[in-house]
Coordinates of C-alpha atoms and ligand atoms in Angstrom, one line a residue:
N15 CA 67.8 9.2 146.1
A16 CA 66.5 6.9 143.4
K17 CA 65.4 9.5 140.9
E18 CA 66.4 8.8 137.2
K19 CA 67.8 11.6 135.1
F20 CA 66.4 11.5 131.6
S21 CA 67.9 13.1 128.6
E22 CA 68.2 12.7 124.8
I23 CA 71.2 12.4 122.5
S24 CA 71.5 12.6 118.7
V25 CA 72.3 9.7 116.5
A26 CA 75.7 11.2 115.9
E27 CA 76.4 11.3 119.6
F28 CA 75.2 7.8 119.9
F29 CA 77.7 6.5 117.3
S30 CA 80.4 8.7 118.6
K31 CA 80.0 7.1 122.0
N32 CA 79.6 3.6 120.7
K33 CA 82.3 3.5 118.0
E34 CA 82.8 -0.2 118.3
L35 CA 79.3 -0.8 116.8
A36 CA 80.5 0.6 113.5
G37 CA 83.8 -1.3 113.7
F38 CA 86.1 1.2 115.4
S39 CA 86.9 -0.7 118.5
N40 CA 90.7 -0.2 118.7
P41 CA 93.4 1.6 116.7
T42 CA 94.0 -1.5 114.5
R43 CA 90.3 -2.1 113.6
A44 CA 89.7 1.7 113.2
L45 CA 92.4 2.1 110.6
Y46 CA 91.2 -1.0 108.8
Q47 CA 87.6 0.2 109.0
T48 CA 88.6 3.7 107.7
V49 CA 90.1 2.2 104.6
R50 CA 87.2 -0.1 104.2
E51 CA 84.5 2.5 104.4
L52 CA 86.2 4.8 101.9
V53 CA 86.9 2.0 99.5
E54 CA 83.4 0.7 99.6
N55 CA 82.0 4.2 98.8
A56 CA 84.6 4.5 96.0
L57 CA 83.5 1.2 94.4
D58 CA 79.8 2.0 94.8
A59 CA 80.4 5.2 92.9
T60 CA 82.1 3.3 90.0
D61 CA 81.1 -0.3 89.2
S62 CA 77.5 0.3 90.4
H63 CA 77.3 2.9 87.7
G64 CA 79.0 1.0 84.9
I65 CA 82.4 2.8 85.4
L66 CA 85.5 0.5 85.4
P67 CA 86.9 1.4 88.8
E68 CA 90.3 2.9 89.4
V69 CA 90.8 3.2 93.2
K70 CA 93.9 4.6 94.9
I71 CA 94.4 4.2 98.6
Y72 CA 97.2 6.3 100.2
I73 CA 98.1 5.8 103.8
K74 CA 100.7 8.2 105.3
E75 CA 101.9 8.6 108.8
V76 CA 101.5 12.3 109.7
E77 CA 102.4 12.1 113.4
P78 CA 104.4 9.3 115.2
E79 CA 103.0 7.7 118.3
N80 CA 104.0 9.0 121.7
E81 CA 103.4 7.9 125.3
E82 CA 99.9 9.3 125.3
R83 CA 98.5 8.1 122.0
P84 CA 98.9 6.0 118.9
A85 CA 100.3 7.3 115.7
R86 CA 98.2 9.4 113.3
Y87 CA 97.7 8.5 109.7
E88 CA 96.2 10.3 106.8
V89 CA 94.0 7.9 104.8
S90 CA 93.1 9.1 101.3
V91 CA 91.0 7.2 98.8
E92 CA 90.6 8.5 95.3
D93 CA 88.1 7.1 92.8
N94 CA 87.0 7.8 89.2
G95 CA 83.3 7.5 90.1
I96 CA 80.2 9.6 89.6
G97 CA 81.3 12.2 92.2
V98 CA 79.2 13.9 94.9
P99 CA 76.9 16.8 94.0
K100 CA 78.0 19.9 95.8
T101 CA 74.5 20.5 97.1
V102 CA 74.6 17.3 99.3
M103 CA 78.3 17.0 99.9
A104 CA 78.2 18.3 103.4
Q105 CA 75.4 16.1 104.4
A106 CA 76.7 13.0 102.7
F107 CA 79.9 13.3 104.7
G108 CA 78.7 15.1 107.8
K109 CA 75.2 13.9 108.8
V110 CA 74.8 10.4 110.2
L111 CA 72.1 8.5 108.4
F112 CA 72.1 10.5 105.2
S113 CA 72.6 8.4 102.1
S114 CA 71.7 7.9 98.5
K115 CA 71.5 4.2 99.1
Y116 CA 68.2 4.0 101.1
V117 CA 66.5 2.4 98.1
I118 CA 65.9 -1.2 97.1
R119 CA 69.1 -1.8 95.2
Q120 CA 72.2 -4.0 95.7
T121 CA 74.9 -1.6 97.0
R122 CA 77.9 -2.0 99.3
G123 CA 76.6 0.8 101.5
M124 CA 73.2 0.5 103.1
Y125 CA 73.1 2.2 106.5
G126 CA 74.2 5.7 105.5
L127 CA 76.7 5.5 108.3
G128 CA 80.1 4.4 107.0
V129 CA 81.9 7.6 106.1
K130 CA 80.4 9.5 109.0
A131 CA 81.7 6.8 111.4
V132 CA 85.1 7.7 109.9
V133 CA 84.5 11.4 110.4
L134 CA 83.3 10.8 114.0
Y135 CA 86.4 8.7 114.7
S136 CA 88.8 11.2 113.2
Q137 CA 87.2 14.1 114.8
T138 CA 87.2 12.6 118.2
T139 CA 90.7 11.2 118.0
T140 CA 92.6 13.9 116.1
G141 CA 90.1 16.8 116.0
R142 CA 90.4 17.0 112.2
P143 CA 87.7 17.3 109.6
I144 CA 87.4 15.1 106.5
T145 CA 88.5 16.6 103.3
V146 CA 86.4 15.9 100.2
V147 CA 87.3 16.8 96.7
S148 CA 84.8 15.9 94.1
S149 CA 83.6 16.5 90.6
Q150 CA 80.7 15.1 88.6
E151 CA 81.1 14.1 85.0
D152 CA 79.0 17.0 83.5
S153 CA 80.4 19.6 85.9
N154 CA 82.9 22.4 85.0
F155 CA 84.1 22.6 88.6
V156 CA 85.9 20.6 91.1
Y157 CA 84.5 21.3 94.6
Y158 CA 86.2 20.8 97.9
Q159 CA 85.0 20.9 101.5
N160 CA 86.5 20.3 104.9
I161 CA 83.7 18.8 106.9
K162 CA 83.1 18.1 110.6
I163 CA 80.0 16.9 112.4
D164 CA 78.2 18.9 115.0
I165 CA 77.8 15.9 117.2
K166 CA 75.1 17.3 119.5
K167 CA 72.8 18.2 116.5
N168 CA 73.9 15.6 114.0
E169 CA 74.5 18.4 111.4
P170 CA 77.4 18.9 109.1
M171 CA 79.8 21.8 109.8
V172 CA 81.7 23.0 106.7
V173 CA 85.0 24.3 108.0
E174 CA 86.3 25.4 104.7
D175 CA 85.1 25.1 101.1
G176 CA 85.8 26.2 97.6
Q177 CA 85.8 25.4 93.9
L178 CA 88.3 25.2 91.1
D179 CA 87.8 25.3 87.3
K180 CA 88.1 21.9 85.9
R181 CA 90.6 21.7 83.1
S182 CA 90.4 18.0 82.4
S183 CA 87.7 15.5 82.1
W184 CA 88.3 14.1 85.5
H185 CA 85.4 13.0 87.6
G186 CA 85.4 11.2 90.9
T187 CA 86.0 11.8 94.5
I188 CA 89.0 12.1 96.9
A189 CA 88.2 11.7 100.5
S190 CA 90.9 12.1 103.1
A191 CA 90.7 11.6 106.9
I192 CA 93.3 11.9 109.6
V193 CA 92.9 9.1 112.2
E194 CA 94.7 7.4 115.0
G195 CA 95.7 4.0 114.1
D196 CA 98.0 1.1 114.5
W197 CA 99.5 0.5 111.1
T198 CA 101.8 -2.3 112.0
R199 CA 98.9 -4.4 113.2
A200 CA 96.4 -3.3 110.6
K201 CA 98.8 -3.7 107.7
P202 CA 98.2 -7.4 107.0
K203 CA 94.4 -7.0 107.2
I204 CA 94.4 -4.0 105.0
I205 CA 96.5 -5.7 102.3
E206 CA 94.3 -8.8 102.5
Y207 CA 91.3 -6.6 102.2
V208 CA 92.6 -5.0 99.0
R209 CA 93.7 -8.4 97.7
R210 CA 90.3 -9.9 98.2
T211 CA 88.7 -6.9 96.6
A212 CA 90.9 -7.6 93.6
I213 CA 89.6 -11.2 93.6
I214 CA 85.9 -10.2 93.6
A215 CA 86.4 -7.2 91.3
P216 CA 89.1 -8.3 88.8
Y217 CA 87.9 -5.5 86.5
A218 CA 89.1 -2.9 89.0
E219 CA 92.5 -1.2 89.1
L220 CA 93.6 -0.9 92.7
W221 CA 96.5 0.9 94.3
L222 CA 97.6 0.8 97.9
V223 CA 100.5 3.1 98.9
T224 CA 101.6 2.3 102.4
P225 CA 103.3 4.5 105.0
E226 CA 106.6 2.8 104.3
G227 CA 106.2 3.8 100.7
E228 CA 105.4 0.3 99.4
I229 CA 103.1 0.1 96.5
Y230 CA 100.7 -2.7 96.1
F231 CA 99.3 -2.6 92.6
F232 CA 96.5 -4.8 91.4
P233 CA 96.1 -4.2 87.7
R234 CA 92.8 -4.7 85.9
A235 CA 92.6 -8.3 84.7
T236 CA 89.6 -7.8 82.5
K237 CA 87.4 -5.1 81.2
K238 CA 84.3 -7.3 81.7
M239 CA 82.1 -6.0 84.4
P240 CA 78.9 -7.5 85.8
K241 CA 75.9 -5.4 84.8
P242 CA 75.2 -2.8 87.4
P243 CA 72.4 -3.4 90.0
R244 CA 69.1 -1.6 89.4
E245 CA 66.6 -0.2 91.8
A246 CA 63.4 -2.2 92.4
K247 CA 60.1 -1.4 94.0
P248 CA 59.3 -3.2 97.2
H249 CA 58.1 -6.8 97.1
P250 CA 54.8 -7.4 98.9
H251 CA 56.3 -10.1 101.1
G252 CA 58.9 -7.6 102.5
V253 CA 56.6 -4.8 103.6
D254 CA 55.2 -3.9 107.0
L255 CA 52.3 -1.8 108.4
E256 CA 54.3 1.4 108.6
Q257 CA 55.8 1.0 105.2
V258 CA 52.5 0.5 103.6
R259 CA 51.1 3.4 105.4
S260 CA 53.8 5.7 104.1
M261 CA 53.4 4.3 100.6
L262 CA 49.7 5.1 100.8
M263 CA 50.5 8.6 101.9
S264 CA 52.7 9.3 99.0
T265 CA 51.0 7.3 96.2
Q266 CA 49.5 9.0 93.2
A267 CA 47.3 6.0 92.5
E268 CA 43.5 6.7 92.5
T269 CA 42.3 3.2 93.1
L270 CA 43.5 0.4 95.4
L271 CA 44.1 -1.8 92.3
D272 CA 46.4 0.8 90.8
F273 CA 48.2 1.3 94.1
L274 CA 49.2 -2.4 94.1
K275 CA 50.2 -2.3 90.4
E276 CA 52.2 0.9 90.6
E277 CA 53.9 0.7 94.0
F278 CA 54.9 -2.9 94.2
Q279 CA 57.1 -5.1 92.1
G280 CA 55.7 -8.0 90.1
I281 CA 52.0 -7.3 90.6
G282 CA 50.0 -7.1 87.4
D283 CA 46.4 -6.5 86.7
K284 CA 45.3 -10.1 87.1
T285 CA 47.3 -10.8 90.3
A286 CA 46.1 -7.6 91.9
T287 CA 42.5 -8.4 91.1
E288 CA 42.7 -11.9 92.4
F289 CA 44.6 -10.7 95.5
L290 CA 42.0 -8.1 96.4
R291 CA 39.2 -10.7 96.0
H292 CA 41.1 -12.9 98.4
V293 CA 41.5 -10.1 100.9
G294 CA 37.9 -8.9 100.4
L295 CA 38.7 -5.3 99.6
K296 CA 37.1 -3.4 96.7
P297 CA 39.6 -2.7 93.8
D298 CA 38.1 0.7 93.0
I299 CA 38.2 2.4 96.4
N300 CA 40.6 5.3 96.9
P301 CA 43.6 3.7 98.5
K302 CA 44.1 6.7 100.9
T303 CA 40.8 5.8 102.7
L304 CA 42.7 3.0 104.3
L305 CA 44.7 5.6 106.2
K306 CA 41.6 6.6 108.2
K307 CA 41.5 5.5 111.8
E308 CA 38.3 3.5 111.4
K309 CA 39.9 1.5 108.5
L310 CA 42.8 0.2 110.6
K311 CA 41.3 -3.3 110.5
D312 CA 41.2 -3.2 106.7
L313 CA 44.8 -1.9 106.5
E314 CA 46.0 -4.6 108.8
A315 CA 44.2 -7.3 106.8
L316 CA 45.8 -5.9 103.6
V317 CA 49.3 -5.8 105.0
T318 CA 49.0 -9.3 106.5
A319 CA 47.8 -10.6 103.2
L320 CA 50.5 -8.8 101.2
R321 CA 53.1 -10.4 103.4
N322 CA 51.7 -13.9 103.1
Y323 CA 49.8 -14.3 99.8
R324 CA 51.2 -17.1 97.8
G325 CA 50.1 -15.8 94.4
F326 CA 52.8 -13.2 93.9
K327 CA 55.9 -13.7 91.8
G328 CA 59.1 -14.1 93.8
P329 CA 61.2 -10.9 94.3
R330 CA 62.9 -9.6 91.2
S331 CA 66.4 -10.9 91.0
D332 CA 67.4 -9.7 87.6
Y333 CA 68.1 -6.4 89.1
L334 CA 70.8 -7.9 91.3
S335 CA 74.4 -7.8 90.2
P336 CA 76.2 -11.1 90.9
I337 CA 79.9 -11.3 89.8
G338 CA 79.4 -14.3 87.5
E339 CA 81.2 -17.6 87.2
E340 CA 83.8 -16.4 84.7
L341 CA 85.0 -13.4 86.8
I342 CA 85.1 -15.5 90.1
E343 CA 87.2 -18.1 88.3
L344 CA 89.5 -15.4 87.0
G345 CA 89.9 -13.7 90.3
L346 CA 90.6 -17.0 92.1
T347 CA 93.1 -18.1 89.4
R348 CA 94.9 -14.8 89.6
M349 CA 95.3 -14.9 93.3
F350 CA 95.9 -18.5 94.1
K351 CA 97.4 -20.0 90.9
P352 CA 95.5 -23.2 91.7
E353 CA 95.5 -26.5 89.8
W354 CA 91.8 -26.5 89.5
V355 CA 89.1 -23.8 89.8
K356 CA 85.4 -23.6 89.3
A357 CA 82.6 -21.3 90.3
V358 CA 78.8 -21.4 90.2
T359 CA 76.2 -18.6 90.3
R360 CA 73.1 -20.2 92.0
P361 CA 69.6 -19.3 90.9
A362 CA 68.0 -16.4 92.8
R363 CA 66.1 -17.1 96.0
A364 CA 64.4 -14.9 98.5
Y365 CA 64.1 -14.5 102.2
Q366 CA 61.5 -12.3 103.9
G367 CA 60.7 -10.6 100.6
H368 CA 64.4 -9.8 99.8
P369 CA 66.0 -11.5 96.7
F370 CA 69.5 -12.9 97.0
I371 CA 71.9 -14.8 94.9
V372 CA 74.7 -17.0 96.3
E373 CA 77.9 -17.6 94.3
V374 CA 80.5 -20.1 95.3
G375 CA 84.0 -20.6 93.9
I376 CA 86.5 -23.3 94.8
A377 CA 90.2 -23.2 94.0
Y378 CA 92.1 -26.4 94.6
G379 CA 95.8 -27.5 94.6
G380 CA 98.6 -25.7 92.7
A381 CA 100.2 -22.9 94.6
I382 CA 97.7 -22.8 97.5
Q383 CA 99.5 -23.2 100.8
P384 CA 98.4 -26.4 102.6
Q385 CA 96.3 -25.5 105.7
E386 CA 94.5 -27.4 108.5
E387 CA 91.2 -25.9 107.4
P388 CA 90.0 -24.8 104.0
I389 CA 90.6 -21.1 103.4
L390 CA 87.2 -19.3 103.5
L391 CA 86.8 -16.1 101.4
R392 CA 83.6 -14.3 102.4
F393 CA 82.0 -11.6 100.3
A394 CA 78.7 -9.7 100.6
N395 CA 77.7 -7.4 97.8
K396 CA 81.3 -7.5 96.5
I397 CA 82.7 -6.5 99.9
P398 CA 85.3 -8.8 101.4
L399 CA 84.5 -9.7 105.0
L400 CA 87.6 -10.4 107.1
Y401 CA 86.6 -10.2 110.8
E402 CA 84.1 -12.3 112.8
E403 CA 84.6 -15.3 110.5
K404 CA 83.3 -17.8 113.1
E405 CA 80.1 -15.8 113.5
D406 CA 79.3 -16.0 109.8
V407 CA 76.7 -18.4 108.3
S408 CA 79.2 -19.4 105.6
Y409 CA 81.7 -20.6 108.3
K410 CA 79.0 -22.7 109.9
V411 CA 78.1 -24.3 106.6
L412 CA 81.8 -24.8 105.6
T413 CA 82.8 -26.5 108.9
N414 CA 80.0 -29.1 108.3
I415 CA 81.3 -30.1 104.9
D416 CA 82.9 -33.5 104.8
W417 CA 85.7 -33.0 102.3
G418 CA 86.8 -36.6 102.4
R419 CA 83.6 -37.4 100.5
Y420 CA 84.9 -35.3 97.6
G421 CA 88.3 -36.9 97.6
V422 CA 90.0 -33.8 99.1
Q423 CA 92.8 -34.8 101.5
E424 CA 94.3 -33.0 104.5
P425 CA 96.1 -30.8 104.8
Y426 CA 93.8 -28.8 102.6
Q427 CA 95.0 -27.0 99.5
L428 CA 91.5 -25.5 99.2
A429 CA 90.1 -22.0 99.0
V430 CA 86.3 -21.6 99.1
L431 CA 84.8 -18.3 98.1
V432 CA 81.2 -17.5 99.1
H433 CA 79.5 -14.4 97.7
V434 CA 76.1 -13.3 98.8
A435 CA 74.5 -10.6 96.6
S436 CA 71.2 -9.1 97.8
T437 CA 69.2 -5.9 98.1
K438 CA 69.4 -6.5 101.8
V439 CA 72.3 -8.5 103.2
P440 CA 71.3 -9.7 106.7
Y441 CA 74.5 -8.5 108.5
K442 CA 74.7 -9.2 112.2
G443 CA 75.9 -5.7 113.0
V444 CA 76.4 -2.2 111.5
G445 CA 80.1 -2.9 111.2
K446 CA 79.1 -5.4 108.4
E447 CA 81.5 -8.2 109.2
S448 CA 79.3 -11.3 109.4
I449 CA 76.1 -12.6 107.9
S450 CA 73.2 -14.0 110.0
E451 CA 72.0 -17.5 109.8
I452 CA 68.9 -17.1 107.7
P453 CA 67.7 -20.6 106.8
E454 CA 67.1 -19.8 103.1
L455 CA 70.6 -18.4 102.8
E456 CA 72.2 -21.2 104.7
S457 CA 70.7 -23.8 102.5
E458 CA 71.7 -22.0 99.3
I459 CA 75.3 -21.7 100.5
R460 CA 75.3 -25.4 101.3
N461 CA 73.9 -26.2 97.9
G462 CA 76.4 -24.0 96.2
I463 CA 79.4 -25.6 97.9
H464 CA 78.1 -29.1 97.2
E465 CA 77.5 -28.2 93.6
V466 CA 81.1 -27.0 93.0
A467 CA 82.5 -29.7 95.2
R468 CA 80.9 -32.4 93.1
S469 CA 82.8 -31.1 90.1
L470 CA 85.9 -31.2 92.2
R471 CA 85.3 -34.8 93.1
I472 CA 85.0 -35.7 89.4
Y473 CA 88.3 -33.9 88.7
I474 CA 90.1 -35.6 91.6
S475 CA 89.0 -39.1 90.8
R476 CA 89.8 -38.7 87.1
K477 CA 93.2 -37.5 88.0
A478 CA 93.7 -40.5 90.4
R479 CA 92.6 -42.9 87.6
E480 CA 95.0 -41.3 85.1
E481 CA 97.9 -41.5 87.6
L482 CA 97.1 -45.2 88.3
A483 CA 97.1 -45.8 84.5
K484 CA 100.4 -44.1 84.1
E485 CA 101.9 -46.2 86.8
K486 CA 100.7 -49.4 85.1
I487 CA 102.3 -48.3 81.8
V488 CA 105.6 -47.6 83.6
S489 CA 105.6 -50.9 85.5
Ligands
ADP8 P1 76.3 4.7 102.6 O1 77.5 4.3 101.8 O2 75.8 3.5 103.5 O3 75.3 5.3 101.8 P2 78.1 6.6 103.7 O4 78.1 7.4 104.9 O5 79.3 5.8 103.6 O6 76.8 5.7 103.7 O7 78.0 7.6 102.5 C1 76.9 8.5 102.4 C2 76.7 8.9 100.9 O8 77.7 9.7 100.4 C3 76.6 7.8 99.9 O9 75.3 7.2 99.9 C4 77.0 8.4 98.6 O10 75.8 9.0 98.0 C5 77.9 9.5 99.0 N1 79.3 9.2 98.8 C6 80.2 8.8 99.7 N2 81.4 8.6 99.2 C7 81.3 8.8 97.9 C8 82.2 8.7 96.7 N3 83.4 8.3 96.8 N4 81.6 8.9 95.5 C9 80.3 9.3 95.4 N5 79.5 9.4 96.4 C10 79.9 9.2 97.6
MG9 MG1 79.4 3.8 102.6

């Protein structure tokens, strides 16, 4: 018969059943994604808090492959970051959609999913928990827990835990997971990921120890670090009805005027007053009255006006943390040994109430291997993006650049770096591999590439003139 059977699953079960959504589509991607999620968390725990990162990645084969299944690897990532408080350790690693990054701040993580996707994958392929060892700076203890996820309930299960006295000043986290993977296939991607992380974060010290016992060491090239991102309040252009409703529920403000001034970024007394006159709401009413059913029309009018009013300042961008021209040039020089390099940090812009900054760097000539297409290095909030290149807005922009106009000849000895820093990167999927074609973003990326390419054209034409002059002297 045609009767439907209805049931409900937890968010943990959902991601356990749909691992490819989080980037775990096959043993190669899964191993790569495991490394990536752990490294992202390690870097968020360091440079976002003003700590010069030291990140060590160890990958070890623990069981060889057999006819039934791929090989199993232990992936351990150690950082010298802020550590995880013991009180939230189990949830941070064992409850899907639990995060310290659900705030308006530029971070690598944003979904509260990454490390739990690793745990789900490891648990469902090898049955093993994740091991977390962590200590905070001011703590006298090092805590450890072996954590699994109760998939039906989306709750952490601590299989084992304990604490040790801390005898040194160490702080940071070591997270280790045992996962199925295909190291041979994943190896080039993982090495490239670490290499690109070293380009975008030349202030980090990075180690990768492979199952063969090879050590890839990227020393710190500078102690200069971009200033850490800061948390901002919501921008009025980026809110919606439900968000304003929940802000109204939690606000301490006693008047609507104060509500606007206290809960949003960039609204001062004058702007708030003018804005309320424009909407036709009284500034001194208790803001919570807007939560009443009969005031729904007023609430809707308020939210529509918040989203569209032209009199607000643009979203705060000084809280973002771009890399900066100097560090990009340093990173590119170190990796490519080019003949010419230049980077630009574009002025901040916004889309849908979210601020963003585009940075572009170009390396040209020298030791860059000639290629049919320019090398594209994509980054979002300091994360290298390696997969889904052709899906990405930067790829679309880059393929439409006419390099001949800038004097660059084929085959290309050209690497183009694009970094998007934002409190909300518009990724296409939760695996965070490609960025959507937001018009504001697209045009900034194009402007950035054009700006650097113009300098390159000047360099190339000057060089050509000089060579011509030399030839004349010789002949
Ligand atoms: P997200 O990174 O998107 O927040 P994750 O599931 O990857 O989601 O991580 C959940 C939370 O666990 C993080 O928000 C962070 O607070 C904490 N965390 C994970 N790894 C580390 C680490 N190495 N150091 C400090 N905190 C960590
Ligand atoms: Mg994360």
